[in-house]
PDB file of C-alpha atoms in Angstrom:
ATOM      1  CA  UNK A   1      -9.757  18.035  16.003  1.00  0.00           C
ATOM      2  CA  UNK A   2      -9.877  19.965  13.265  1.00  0.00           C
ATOM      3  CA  UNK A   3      -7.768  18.400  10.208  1.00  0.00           C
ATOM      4  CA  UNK A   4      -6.593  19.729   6.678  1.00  0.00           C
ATOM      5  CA  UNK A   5      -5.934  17.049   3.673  1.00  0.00           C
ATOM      6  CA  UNK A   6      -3.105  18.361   0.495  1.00  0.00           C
ATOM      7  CA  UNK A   7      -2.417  16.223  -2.323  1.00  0.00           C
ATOM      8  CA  UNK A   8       0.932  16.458  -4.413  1.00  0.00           C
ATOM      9  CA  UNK A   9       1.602  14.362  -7.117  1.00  0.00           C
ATOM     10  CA  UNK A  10       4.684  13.545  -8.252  1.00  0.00           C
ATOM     11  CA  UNK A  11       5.974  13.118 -11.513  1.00  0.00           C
ATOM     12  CA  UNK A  12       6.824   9.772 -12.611  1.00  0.00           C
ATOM     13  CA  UNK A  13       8.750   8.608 -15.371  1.00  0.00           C
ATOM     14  CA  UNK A  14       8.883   5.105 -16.893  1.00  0.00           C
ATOM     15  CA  UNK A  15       8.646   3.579 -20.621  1.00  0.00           C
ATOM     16  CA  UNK A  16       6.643   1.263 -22.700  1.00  0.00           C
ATOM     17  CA  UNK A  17       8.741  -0.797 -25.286  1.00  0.00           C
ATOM     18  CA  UNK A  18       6.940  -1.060 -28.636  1.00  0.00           C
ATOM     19  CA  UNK A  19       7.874  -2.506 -32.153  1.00  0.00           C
ATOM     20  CA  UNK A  20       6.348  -1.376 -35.082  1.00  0.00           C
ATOM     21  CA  UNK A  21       6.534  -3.362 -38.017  1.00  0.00           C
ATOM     22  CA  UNK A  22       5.257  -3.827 -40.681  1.00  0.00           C
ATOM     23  CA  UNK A  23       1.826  -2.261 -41.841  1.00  0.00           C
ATOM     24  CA  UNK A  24       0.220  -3.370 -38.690  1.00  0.00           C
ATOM     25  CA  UNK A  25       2.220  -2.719 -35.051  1.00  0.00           C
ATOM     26  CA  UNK A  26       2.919  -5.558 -33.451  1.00  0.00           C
ATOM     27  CA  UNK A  27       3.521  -5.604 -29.438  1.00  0.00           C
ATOM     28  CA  UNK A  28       6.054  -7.137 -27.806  1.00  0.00           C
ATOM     29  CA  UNK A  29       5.489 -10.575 -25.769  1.00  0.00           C
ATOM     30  CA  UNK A  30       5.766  -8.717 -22.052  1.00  0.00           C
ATOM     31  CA  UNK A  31       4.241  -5.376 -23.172  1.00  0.00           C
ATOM     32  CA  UNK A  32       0.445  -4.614 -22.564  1.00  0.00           C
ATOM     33  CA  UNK A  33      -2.039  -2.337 -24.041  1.00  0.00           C
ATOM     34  CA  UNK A  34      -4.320  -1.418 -21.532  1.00  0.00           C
ATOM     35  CA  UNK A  35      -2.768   0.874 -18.582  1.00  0.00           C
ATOM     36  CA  UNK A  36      -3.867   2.842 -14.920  1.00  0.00           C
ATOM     37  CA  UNK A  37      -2.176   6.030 -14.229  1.00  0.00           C
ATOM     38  CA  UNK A  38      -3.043   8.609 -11.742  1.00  0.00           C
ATOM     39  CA  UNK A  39      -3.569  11.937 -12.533  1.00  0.00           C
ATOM     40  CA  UNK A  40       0.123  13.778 -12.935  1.00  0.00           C
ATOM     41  CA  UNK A  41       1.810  10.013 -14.089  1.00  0.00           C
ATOM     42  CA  UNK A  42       4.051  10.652 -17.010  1.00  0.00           C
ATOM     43  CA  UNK A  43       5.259   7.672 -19.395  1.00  0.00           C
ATOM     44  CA  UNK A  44       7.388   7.714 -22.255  1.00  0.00           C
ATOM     45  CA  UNK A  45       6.185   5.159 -25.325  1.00  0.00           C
ATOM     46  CA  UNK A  46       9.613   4.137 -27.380  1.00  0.00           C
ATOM     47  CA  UNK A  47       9.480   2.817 -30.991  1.00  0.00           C
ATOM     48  CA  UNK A  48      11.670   0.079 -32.217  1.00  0.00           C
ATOM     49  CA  UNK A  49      11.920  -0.746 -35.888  1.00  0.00           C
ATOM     50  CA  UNK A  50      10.645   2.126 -37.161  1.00  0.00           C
ATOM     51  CA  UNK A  51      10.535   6.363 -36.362  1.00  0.00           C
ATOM     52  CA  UNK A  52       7.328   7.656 -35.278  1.00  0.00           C
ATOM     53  CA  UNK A  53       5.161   9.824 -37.860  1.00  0.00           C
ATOM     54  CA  UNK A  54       2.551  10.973 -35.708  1.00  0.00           C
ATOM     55  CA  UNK A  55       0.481  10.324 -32.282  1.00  0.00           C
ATOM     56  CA  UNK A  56      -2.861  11.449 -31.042  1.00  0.00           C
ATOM     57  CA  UNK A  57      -4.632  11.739 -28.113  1.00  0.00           C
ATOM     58  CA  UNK A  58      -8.855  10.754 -28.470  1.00  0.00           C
ATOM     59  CA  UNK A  59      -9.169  13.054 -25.330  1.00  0.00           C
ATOM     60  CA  UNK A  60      -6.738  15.195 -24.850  1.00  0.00           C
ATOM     61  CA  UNK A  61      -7.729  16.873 -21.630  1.00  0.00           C
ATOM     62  CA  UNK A  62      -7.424  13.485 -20.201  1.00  0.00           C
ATOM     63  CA  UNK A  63      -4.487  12.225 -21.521  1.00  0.00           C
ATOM     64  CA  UNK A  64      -1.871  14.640 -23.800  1.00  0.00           C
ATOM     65  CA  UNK A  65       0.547  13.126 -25.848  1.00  0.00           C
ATOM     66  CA  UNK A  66       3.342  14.721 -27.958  1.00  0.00           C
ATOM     67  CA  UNK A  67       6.477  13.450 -29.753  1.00  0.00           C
ATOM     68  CA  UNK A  68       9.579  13.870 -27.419  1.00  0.00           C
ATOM     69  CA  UNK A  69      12.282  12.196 -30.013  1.00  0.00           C
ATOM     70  CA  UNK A  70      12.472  10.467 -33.056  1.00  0.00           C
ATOM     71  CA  UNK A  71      11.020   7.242 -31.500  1.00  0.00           C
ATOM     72  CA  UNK A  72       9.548   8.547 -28.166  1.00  0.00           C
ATOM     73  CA  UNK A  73       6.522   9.939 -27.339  1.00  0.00           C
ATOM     74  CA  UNK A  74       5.890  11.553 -24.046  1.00  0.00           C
ATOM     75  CA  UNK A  75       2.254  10.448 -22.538  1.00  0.00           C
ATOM     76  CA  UNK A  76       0.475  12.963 -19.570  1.00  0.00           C
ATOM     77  CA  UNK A  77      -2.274  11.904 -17.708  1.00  0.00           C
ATOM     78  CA  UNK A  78      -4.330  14.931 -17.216  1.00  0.00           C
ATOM     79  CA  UNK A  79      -7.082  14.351 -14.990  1.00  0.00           C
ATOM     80  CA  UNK A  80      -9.577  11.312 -14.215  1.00  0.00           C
ATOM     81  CA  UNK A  81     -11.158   9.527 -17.003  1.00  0.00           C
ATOM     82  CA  UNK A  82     -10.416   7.471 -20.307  1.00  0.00           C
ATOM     83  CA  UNK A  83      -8.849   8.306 -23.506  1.00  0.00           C
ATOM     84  CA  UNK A  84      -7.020   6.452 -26.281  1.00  0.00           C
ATOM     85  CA  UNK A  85      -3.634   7.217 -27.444  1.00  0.00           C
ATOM     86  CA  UNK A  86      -2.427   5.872 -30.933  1.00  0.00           C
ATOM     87  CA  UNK A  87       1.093   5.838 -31.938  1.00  0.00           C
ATOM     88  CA  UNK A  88       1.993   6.115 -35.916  1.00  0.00           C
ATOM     89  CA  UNK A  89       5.543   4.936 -37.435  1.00  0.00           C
ATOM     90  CA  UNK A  90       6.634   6.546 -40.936  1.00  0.00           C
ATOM     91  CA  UNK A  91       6.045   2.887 -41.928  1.00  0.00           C
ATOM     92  CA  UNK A  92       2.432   2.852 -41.788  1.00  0.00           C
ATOM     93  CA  UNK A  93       2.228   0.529 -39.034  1.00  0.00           C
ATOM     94  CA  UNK A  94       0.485   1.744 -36.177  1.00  0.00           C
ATOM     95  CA  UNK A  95      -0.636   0.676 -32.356  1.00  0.00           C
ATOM     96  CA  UNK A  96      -3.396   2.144 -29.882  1.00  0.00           C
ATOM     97  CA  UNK A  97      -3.325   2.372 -26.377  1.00  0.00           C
ATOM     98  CA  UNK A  98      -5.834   2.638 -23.716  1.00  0.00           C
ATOM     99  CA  UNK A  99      -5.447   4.885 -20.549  1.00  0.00           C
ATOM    100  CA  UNK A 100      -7.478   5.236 -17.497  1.00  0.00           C
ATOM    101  CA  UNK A 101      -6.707   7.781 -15.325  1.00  0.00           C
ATOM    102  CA  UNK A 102      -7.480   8.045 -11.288  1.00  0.00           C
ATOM    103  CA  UNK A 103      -6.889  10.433  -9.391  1.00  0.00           C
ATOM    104  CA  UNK A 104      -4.600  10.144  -6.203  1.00  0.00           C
ATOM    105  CA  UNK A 105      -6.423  10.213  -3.217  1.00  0.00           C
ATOM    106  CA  UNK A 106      -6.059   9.800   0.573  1.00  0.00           C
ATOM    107  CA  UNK A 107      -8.291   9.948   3.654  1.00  0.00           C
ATOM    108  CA  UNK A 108      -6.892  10.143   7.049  1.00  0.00           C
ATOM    109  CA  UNK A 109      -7.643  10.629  10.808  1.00  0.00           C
ATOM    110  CA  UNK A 110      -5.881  11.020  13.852  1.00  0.00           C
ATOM    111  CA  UNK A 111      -7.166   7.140  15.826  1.00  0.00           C
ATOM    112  CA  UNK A 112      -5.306   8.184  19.050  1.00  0.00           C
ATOM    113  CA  UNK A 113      -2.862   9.996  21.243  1.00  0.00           C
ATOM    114  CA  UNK A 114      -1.543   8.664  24.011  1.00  0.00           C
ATOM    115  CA  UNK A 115       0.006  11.800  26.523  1.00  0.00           C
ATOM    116  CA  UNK A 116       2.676  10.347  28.741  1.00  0.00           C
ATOM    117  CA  UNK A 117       5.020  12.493  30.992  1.00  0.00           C
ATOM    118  CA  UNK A 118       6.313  14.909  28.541  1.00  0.00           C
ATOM    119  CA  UNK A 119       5.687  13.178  25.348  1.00  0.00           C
ATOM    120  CA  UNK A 120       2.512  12.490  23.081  1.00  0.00           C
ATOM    121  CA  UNK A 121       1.772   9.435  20.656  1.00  0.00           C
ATOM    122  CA  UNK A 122      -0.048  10.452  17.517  1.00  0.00           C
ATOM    123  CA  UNK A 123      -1.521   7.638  15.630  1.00  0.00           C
ATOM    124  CA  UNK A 124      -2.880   7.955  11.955  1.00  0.00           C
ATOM    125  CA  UNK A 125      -4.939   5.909  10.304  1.00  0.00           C
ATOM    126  CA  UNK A 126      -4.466   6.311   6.525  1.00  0.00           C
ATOM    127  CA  UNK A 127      -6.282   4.707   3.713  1.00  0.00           C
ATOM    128  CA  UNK A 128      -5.544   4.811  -0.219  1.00  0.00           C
ATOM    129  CA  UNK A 129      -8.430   6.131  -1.856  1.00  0.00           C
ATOM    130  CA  UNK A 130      -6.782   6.107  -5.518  1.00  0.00           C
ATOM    131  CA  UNK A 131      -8.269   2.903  -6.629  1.00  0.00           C
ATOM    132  CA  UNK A 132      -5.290   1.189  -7.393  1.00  0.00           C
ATOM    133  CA  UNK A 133      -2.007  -0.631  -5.326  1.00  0.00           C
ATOM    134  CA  UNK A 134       0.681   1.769  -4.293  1.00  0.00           C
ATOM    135  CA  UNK A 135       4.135   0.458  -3.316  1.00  0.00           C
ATOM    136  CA  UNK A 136       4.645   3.375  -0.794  1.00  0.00           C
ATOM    137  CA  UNK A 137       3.342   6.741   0.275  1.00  0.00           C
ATOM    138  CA  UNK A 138       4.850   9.535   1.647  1.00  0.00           C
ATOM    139  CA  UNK A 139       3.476  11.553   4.182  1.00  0.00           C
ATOM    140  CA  UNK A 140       4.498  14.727   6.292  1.00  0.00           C
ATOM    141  CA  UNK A 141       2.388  15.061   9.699  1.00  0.00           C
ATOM    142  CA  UNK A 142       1.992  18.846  11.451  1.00  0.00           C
ATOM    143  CA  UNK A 143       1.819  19.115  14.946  1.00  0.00           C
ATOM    144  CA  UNK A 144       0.021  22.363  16.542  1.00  0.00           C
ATOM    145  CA  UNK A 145      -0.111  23.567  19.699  1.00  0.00           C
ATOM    146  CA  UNK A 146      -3.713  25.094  21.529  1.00  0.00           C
ATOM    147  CA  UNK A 147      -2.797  28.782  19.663  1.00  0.00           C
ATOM    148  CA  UNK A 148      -2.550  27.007  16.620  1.00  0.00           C
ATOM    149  CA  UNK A 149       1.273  27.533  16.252  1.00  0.00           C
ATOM    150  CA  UNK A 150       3.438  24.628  14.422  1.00  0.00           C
ATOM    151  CA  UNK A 151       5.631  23.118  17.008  1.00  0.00           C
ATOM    152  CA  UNK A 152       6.600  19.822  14.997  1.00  0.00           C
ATOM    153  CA  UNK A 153       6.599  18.915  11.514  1.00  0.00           C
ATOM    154  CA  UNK A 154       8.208  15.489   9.573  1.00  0.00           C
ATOM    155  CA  UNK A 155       7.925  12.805   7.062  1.00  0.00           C
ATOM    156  CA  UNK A 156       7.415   8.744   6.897  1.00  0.00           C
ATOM    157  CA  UNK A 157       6.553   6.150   4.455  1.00  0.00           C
ATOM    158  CA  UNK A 158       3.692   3.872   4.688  1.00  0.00           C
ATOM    159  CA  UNK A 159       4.448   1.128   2.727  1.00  0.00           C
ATOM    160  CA  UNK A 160       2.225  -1.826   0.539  1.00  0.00           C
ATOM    161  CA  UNK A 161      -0.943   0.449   0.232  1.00  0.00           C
ATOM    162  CA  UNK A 162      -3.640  -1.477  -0.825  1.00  0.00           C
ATOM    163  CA  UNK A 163      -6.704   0.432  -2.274  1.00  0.00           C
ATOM    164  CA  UNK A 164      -9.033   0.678  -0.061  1.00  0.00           C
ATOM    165  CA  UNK A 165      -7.173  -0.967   3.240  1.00  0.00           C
ATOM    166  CA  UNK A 166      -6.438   0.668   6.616  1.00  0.00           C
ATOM    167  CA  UNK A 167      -2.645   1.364   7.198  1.00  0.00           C
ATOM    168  CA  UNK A 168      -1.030   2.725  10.490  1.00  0.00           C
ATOM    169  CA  UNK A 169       1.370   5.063  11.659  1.00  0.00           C
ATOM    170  CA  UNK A 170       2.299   6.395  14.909  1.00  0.00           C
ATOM    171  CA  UNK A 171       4.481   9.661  15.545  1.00  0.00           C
ATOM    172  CA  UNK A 172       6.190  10.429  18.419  1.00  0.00           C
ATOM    173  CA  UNK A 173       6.746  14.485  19.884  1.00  0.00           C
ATOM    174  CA  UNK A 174       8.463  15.278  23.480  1.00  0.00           C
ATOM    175  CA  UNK A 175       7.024  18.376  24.655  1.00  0.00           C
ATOM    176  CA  UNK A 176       8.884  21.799  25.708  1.00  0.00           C
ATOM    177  CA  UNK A 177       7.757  23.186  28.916  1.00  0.00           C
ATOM    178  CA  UNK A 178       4.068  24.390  28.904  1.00  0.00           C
ATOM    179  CA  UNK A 179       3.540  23.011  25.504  1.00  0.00           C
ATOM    180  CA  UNK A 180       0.430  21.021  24.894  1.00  0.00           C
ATOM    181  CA  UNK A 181      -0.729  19.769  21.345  1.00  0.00           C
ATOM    182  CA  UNK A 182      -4.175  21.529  20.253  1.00  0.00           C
ATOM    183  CA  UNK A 183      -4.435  19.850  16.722  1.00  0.00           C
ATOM    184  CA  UNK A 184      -2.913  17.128  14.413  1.00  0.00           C
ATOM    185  CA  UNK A 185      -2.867  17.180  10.232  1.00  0.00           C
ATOM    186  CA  UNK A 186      -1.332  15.184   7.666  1.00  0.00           C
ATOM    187  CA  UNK A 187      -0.289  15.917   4.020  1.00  0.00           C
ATOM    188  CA  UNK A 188       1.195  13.739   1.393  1.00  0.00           C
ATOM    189  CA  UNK A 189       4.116  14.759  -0.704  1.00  0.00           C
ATOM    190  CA  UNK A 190       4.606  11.646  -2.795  1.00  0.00           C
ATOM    191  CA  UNK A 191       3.957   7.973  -3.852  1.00  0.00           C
ATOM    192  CA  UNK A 192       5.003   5.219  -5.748  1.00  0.00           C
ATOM    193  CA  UNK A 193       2.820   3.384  -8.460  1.00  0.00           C
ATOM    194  CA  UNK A 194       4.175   0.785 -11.230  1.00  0.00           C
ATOM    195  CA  UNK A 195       1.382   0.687 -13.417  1.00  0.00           C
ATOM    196  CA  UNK A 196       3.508  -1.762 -15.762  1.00  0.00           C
ATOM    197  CA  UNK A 197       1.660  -4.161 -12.976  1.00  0.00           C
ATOM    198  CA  UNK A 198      -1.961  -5.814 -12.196  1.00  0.00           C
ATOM    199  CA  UNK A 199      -2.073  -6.147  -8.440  1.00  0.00           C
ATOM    200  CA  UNK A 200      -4.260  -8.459  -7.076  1.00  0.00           C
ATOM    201  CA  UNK A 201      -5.217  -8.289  -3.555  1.00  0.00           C
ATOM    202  CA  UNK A 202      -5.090 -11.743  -1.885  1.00  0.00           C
ATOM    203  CA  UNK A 203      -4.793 -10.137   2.535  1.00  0.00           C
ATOM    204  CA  UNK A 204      -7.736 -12.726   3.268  1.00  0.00           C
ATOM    205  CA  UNK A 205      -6.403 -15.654   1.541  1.00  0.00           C
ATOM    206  CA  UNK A 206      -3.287 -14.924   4.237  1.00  0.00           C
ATOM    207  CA  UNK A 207      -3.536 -17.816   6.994  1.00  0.00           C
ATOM    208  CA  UNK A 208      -2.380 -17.479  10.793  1.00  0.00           C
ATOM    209  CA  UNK A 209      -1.160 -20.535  12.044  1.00  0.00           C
ATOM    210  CA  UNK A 210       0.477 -19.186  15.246  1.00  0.00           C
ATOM    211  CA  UNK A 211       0.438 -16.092  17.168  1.00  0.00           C
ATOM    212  CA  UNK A 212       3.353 -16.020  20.052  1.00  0.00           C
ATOM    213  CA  UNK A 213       3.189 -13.652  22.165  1.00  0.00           C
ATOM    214  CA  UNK A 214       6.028 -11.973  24.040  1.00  0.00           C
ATOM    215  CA  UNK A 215       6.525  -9.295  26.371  1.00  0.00           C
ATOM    216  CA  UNK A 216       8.777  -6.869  23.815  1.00  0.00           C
ATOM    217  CA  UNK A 217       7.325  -8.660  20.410  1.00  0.00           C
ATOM    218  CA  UNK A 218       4.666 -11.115  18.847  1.00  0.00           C
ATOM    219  CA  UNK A 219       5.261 -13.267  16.546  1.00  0.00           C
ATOM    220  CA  UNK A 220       3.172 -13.994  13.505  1.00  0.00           C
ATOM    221  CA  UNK A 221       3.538 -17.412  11.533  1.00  0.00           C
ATOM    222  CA  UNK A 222       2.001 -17.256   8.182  1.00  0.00           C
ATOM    223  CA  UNK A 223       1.176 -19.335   5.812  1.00  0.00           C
ATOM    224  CA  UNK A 224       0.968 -18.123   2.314  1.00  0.00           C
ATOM    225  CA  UNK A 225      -1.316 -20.853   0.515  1.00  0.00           C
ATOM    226  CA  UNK A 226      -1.977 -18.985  -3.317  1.00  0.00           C
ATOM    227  CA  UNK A 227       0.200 -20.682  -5.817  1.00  0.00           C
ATOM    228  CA  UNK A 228       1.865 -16.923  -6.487  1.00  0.00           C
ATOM    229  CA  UNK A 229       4.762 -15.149  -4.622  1.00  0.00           C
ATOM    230  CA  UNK A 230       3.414 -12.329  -2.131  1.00  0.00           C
ATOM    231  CA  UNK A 231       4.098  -9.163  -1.193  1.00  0.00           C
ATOM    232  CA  UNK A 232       2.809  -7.626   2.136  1.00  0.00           C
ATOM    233  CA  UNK A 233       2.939  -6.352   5.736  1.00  0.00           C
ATOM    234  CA  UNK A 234       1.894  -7.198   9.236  1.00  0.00           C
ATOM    235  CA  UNK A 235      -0.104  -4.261  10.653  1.00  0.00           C
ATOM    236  CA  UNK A 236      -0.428  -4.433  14.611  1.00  0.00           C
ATOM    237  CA  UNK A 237      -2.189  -1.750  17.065  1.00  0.00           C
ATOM    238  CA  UNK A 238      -1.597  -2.192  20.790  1.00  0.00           C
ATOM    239  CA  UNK A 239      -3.868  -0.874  23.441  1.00  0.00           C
ATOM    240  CA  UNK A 240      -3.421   0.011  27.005  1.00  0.00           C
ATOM    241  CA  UNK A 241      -5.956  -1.291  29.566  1.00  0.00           C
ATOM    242  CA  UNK A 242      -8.479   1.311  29.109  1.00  0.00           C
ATOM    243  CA  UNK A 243      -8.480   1.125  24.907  1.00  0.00           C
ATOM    244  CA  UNK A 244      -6.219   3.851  24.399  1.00  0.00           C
ATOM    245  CA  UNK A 245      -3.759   3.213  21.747  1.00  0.00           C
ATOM    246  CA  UNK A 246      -0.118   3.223  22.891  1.00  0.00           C
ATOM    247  CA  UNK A 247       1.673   2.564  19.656  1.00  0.00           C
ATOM    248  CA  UNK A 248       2.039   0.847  16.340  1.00  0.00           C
ATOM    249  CA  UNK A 249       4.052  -1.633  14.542  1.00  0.00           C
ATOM    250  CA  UNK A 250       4.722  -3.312  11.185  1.00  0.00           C
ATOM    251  CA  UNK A 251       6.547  -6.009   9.452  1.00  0.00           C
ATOM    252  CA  UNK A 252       7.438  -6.659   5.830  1.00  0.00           C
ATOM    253  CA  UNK A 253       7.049  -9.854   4.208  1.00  0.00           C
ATOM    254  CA  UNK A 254       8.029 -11.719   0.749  1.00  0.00           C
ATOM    255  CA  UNK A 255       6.212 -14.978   0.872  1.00  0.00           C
ATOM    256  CA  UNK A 256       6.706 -17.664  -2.275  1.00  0.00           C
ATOM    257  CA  UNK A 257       3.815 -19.972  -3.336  1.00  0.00           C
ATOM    258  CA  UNK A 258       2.793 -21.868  -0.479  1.00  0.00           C
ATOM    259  CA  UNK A 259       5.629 -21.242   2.048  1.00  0.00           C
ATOM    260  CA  UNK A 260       5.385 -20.335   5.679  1.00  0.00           C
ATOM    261  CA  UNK A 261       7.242 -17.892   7.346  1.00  0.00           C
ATOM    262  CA  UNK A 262       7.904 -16.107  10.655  1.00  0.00           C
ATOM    263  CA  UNK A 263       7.545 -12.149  11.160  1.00  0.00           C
ATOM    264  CA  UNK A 264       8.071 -10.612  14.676  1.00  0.00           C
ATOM    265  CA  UNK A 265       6.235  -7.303  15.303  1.00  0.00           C
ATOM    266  CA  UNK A 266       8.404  -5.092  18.286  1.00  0.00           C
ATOM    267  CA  UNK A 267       5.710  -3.990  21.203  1.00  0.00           C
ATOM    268  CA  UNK A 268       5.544  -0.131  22.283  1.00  0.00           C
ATOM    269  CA  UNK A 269       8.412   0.433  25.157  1.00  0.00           C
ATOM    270  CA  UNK A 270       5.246   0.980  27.440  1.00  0.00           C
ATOM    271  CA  UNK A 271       2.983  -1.087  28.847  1.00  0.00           C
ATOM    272  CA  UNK A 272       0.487  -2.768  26.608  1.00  0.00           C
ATOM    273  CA  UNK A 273      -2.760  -4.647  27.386  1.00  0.00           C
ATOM    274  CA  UNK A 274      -4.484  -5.757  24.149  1.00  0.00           C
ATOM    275  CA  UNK A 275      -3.858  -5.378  20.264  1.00  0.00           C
ATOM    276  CA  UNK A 276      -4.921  -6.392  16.917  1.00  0.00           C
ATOM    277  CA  UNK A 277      -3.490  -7.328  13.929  1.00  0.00           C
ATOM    278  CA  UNK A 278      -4.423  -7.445   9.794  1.00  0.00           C
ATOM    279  CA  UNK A 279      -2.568  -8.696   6.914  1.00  0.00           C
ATOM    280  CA  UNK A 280      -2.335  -6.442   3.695  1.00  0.00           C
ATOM    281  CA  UNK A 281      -0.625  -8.800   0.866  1.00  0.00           C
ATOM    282  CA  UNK A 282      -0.659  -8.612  -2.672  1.00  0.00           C
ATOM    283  CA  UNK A 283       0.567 -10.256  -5.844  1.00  0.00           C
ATOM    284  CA  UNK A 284       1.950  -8.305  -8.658  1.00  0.00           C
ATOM    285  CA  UNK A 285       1.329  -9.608 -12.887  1.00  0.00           C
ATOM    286  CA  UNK A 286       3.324  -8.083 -15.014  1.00  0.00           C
ATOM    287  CA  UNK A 287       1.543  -6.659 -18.135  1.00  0.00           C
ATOM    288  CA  UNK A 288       4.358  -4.457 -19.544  1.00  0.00           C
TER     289      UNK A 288
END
């Protein structure tokens, strides 16, 4: 199959809360100094204490900064690399920040499709190439059919996208008679990042104690043995006898330090032979 790739990043908007004071700025507690953004992130830096005098940029086709009120200042990330920004109150105090910028990035391939009676199963396999955790993407597939023609197009969210880890989706299209599907593509309109957040990948330290399973459902019991609160997904692919993959499933998790907990994963309607599972689960530190 022959398969097309778009990226389009969306604007975000958040803030950094700063106090100036004195002749030296002074952060507070929570806040942080050192930040990830992907290229097209926008933040907004407010001043408390004090009005801001001036703010510069040490690369400004990285990151572009500009006063956007008396004590705002609107930060762009640009494209990928590392710049400064330093923020200057009226008072003489002052405060630098540090920015690296990634760009957002996705691969993707069609893992399978699954042609029963007058409907096909279209599973992705999607992995975040950004380089940093992303709470969600989302994601509009195109169908074609064998003149090339768009028959189907619509969107989903993959959620918990850990950089670098294989997610899953699989789309469902009933044919019209004497359609057939030639071709499969995938774009992505849009994701969600908090940088205001280190996440640290801990899917391995995940433990399985029990795997049930059922004829509609399995059921995972997991153990979450880090001494931080989790955040993550059970991924499952199920196979028919002959390898062919007849569906995917997921289910969300919150685990606390060192709890256990039960998540049951729904089977495909049809008939299912094999599957396999992973575990994507992070833990989120706030640095402001």
């Amino acid at each position: 199959m022959n398969k097309r790739q778009k990226f389009m990043g969306v604007v975000l908007s958040f803030a950094l809360f700063v106090g100036l004071m004195g002749g030296i700025g002074s952060v507070s507690e929570a806040a942080g100094s050192r930040y990830t953004l992907l290229k097209g992130e926008k933040i907004v830096i407010t001043i408390f204490g004090t009005n801001i005098r001036s703010v510069s940029s040490s690369k400004k086709s990285v990151i572009a900064v500009k006063k956007s009120g008396a004590n705002k200042a609107t930060v762009t990330a640009k494209k990928a690399g590392k710049a400064k920004v330093t923020v200057r109150g009226v008072n003489g105090g002052s405060k630098t920040y540090s920015f690296n910028v990634k760009n957002p990035k996705y691969s993707w391939k069609v893992v399978g499709v699954y042609a029963e009676n007058n409907s096909y199963k279209i599973t992705y396999e999607i992995i975040n190439k950004s380089g940093v955790y992303l709470s969600s993407g989302k994601f509009k597939y195109h169908l074609f059919d064998a003149s090339g023609v768009e028959v189907k197009s619509d969107v989903f969210n993959v959620y918990r996208m850990i950089a670098g880890a294989k997610c899953y989706y699989t789309v469902s299209h009933y044919l019209t008679d004497g359609q057939t599907i030639g071709n499969a593509t995938l774009t992505n309109d849009e994701y969600s990042h908090d940088f205001k957040y280190k996440y640290n990948n801990v899917s391995k330290k995940m433990k399985v104690n029990k795997v049930e399973k059922l004829d509609s459902n399995i059921n995972f019991t997991i153990k979450n043995p880090t001494k931080e609160s989790v955040d993550g997904v059970v991924d499952v692919v199920f196979y028919d006898a002959a390898g062919q993959i007849v569906g995917t499933s997921q289910s969300s998790m919150y685990m606390t330090s060192n709890s256990v907990t039960t998540k049951t994963v729904y089977a495909p309607t049809r008939e299912w032979a094999d599957y396999k599972y992973s575990i994507r689960a992070v833990y989120g530190k706030y640095i402001g």
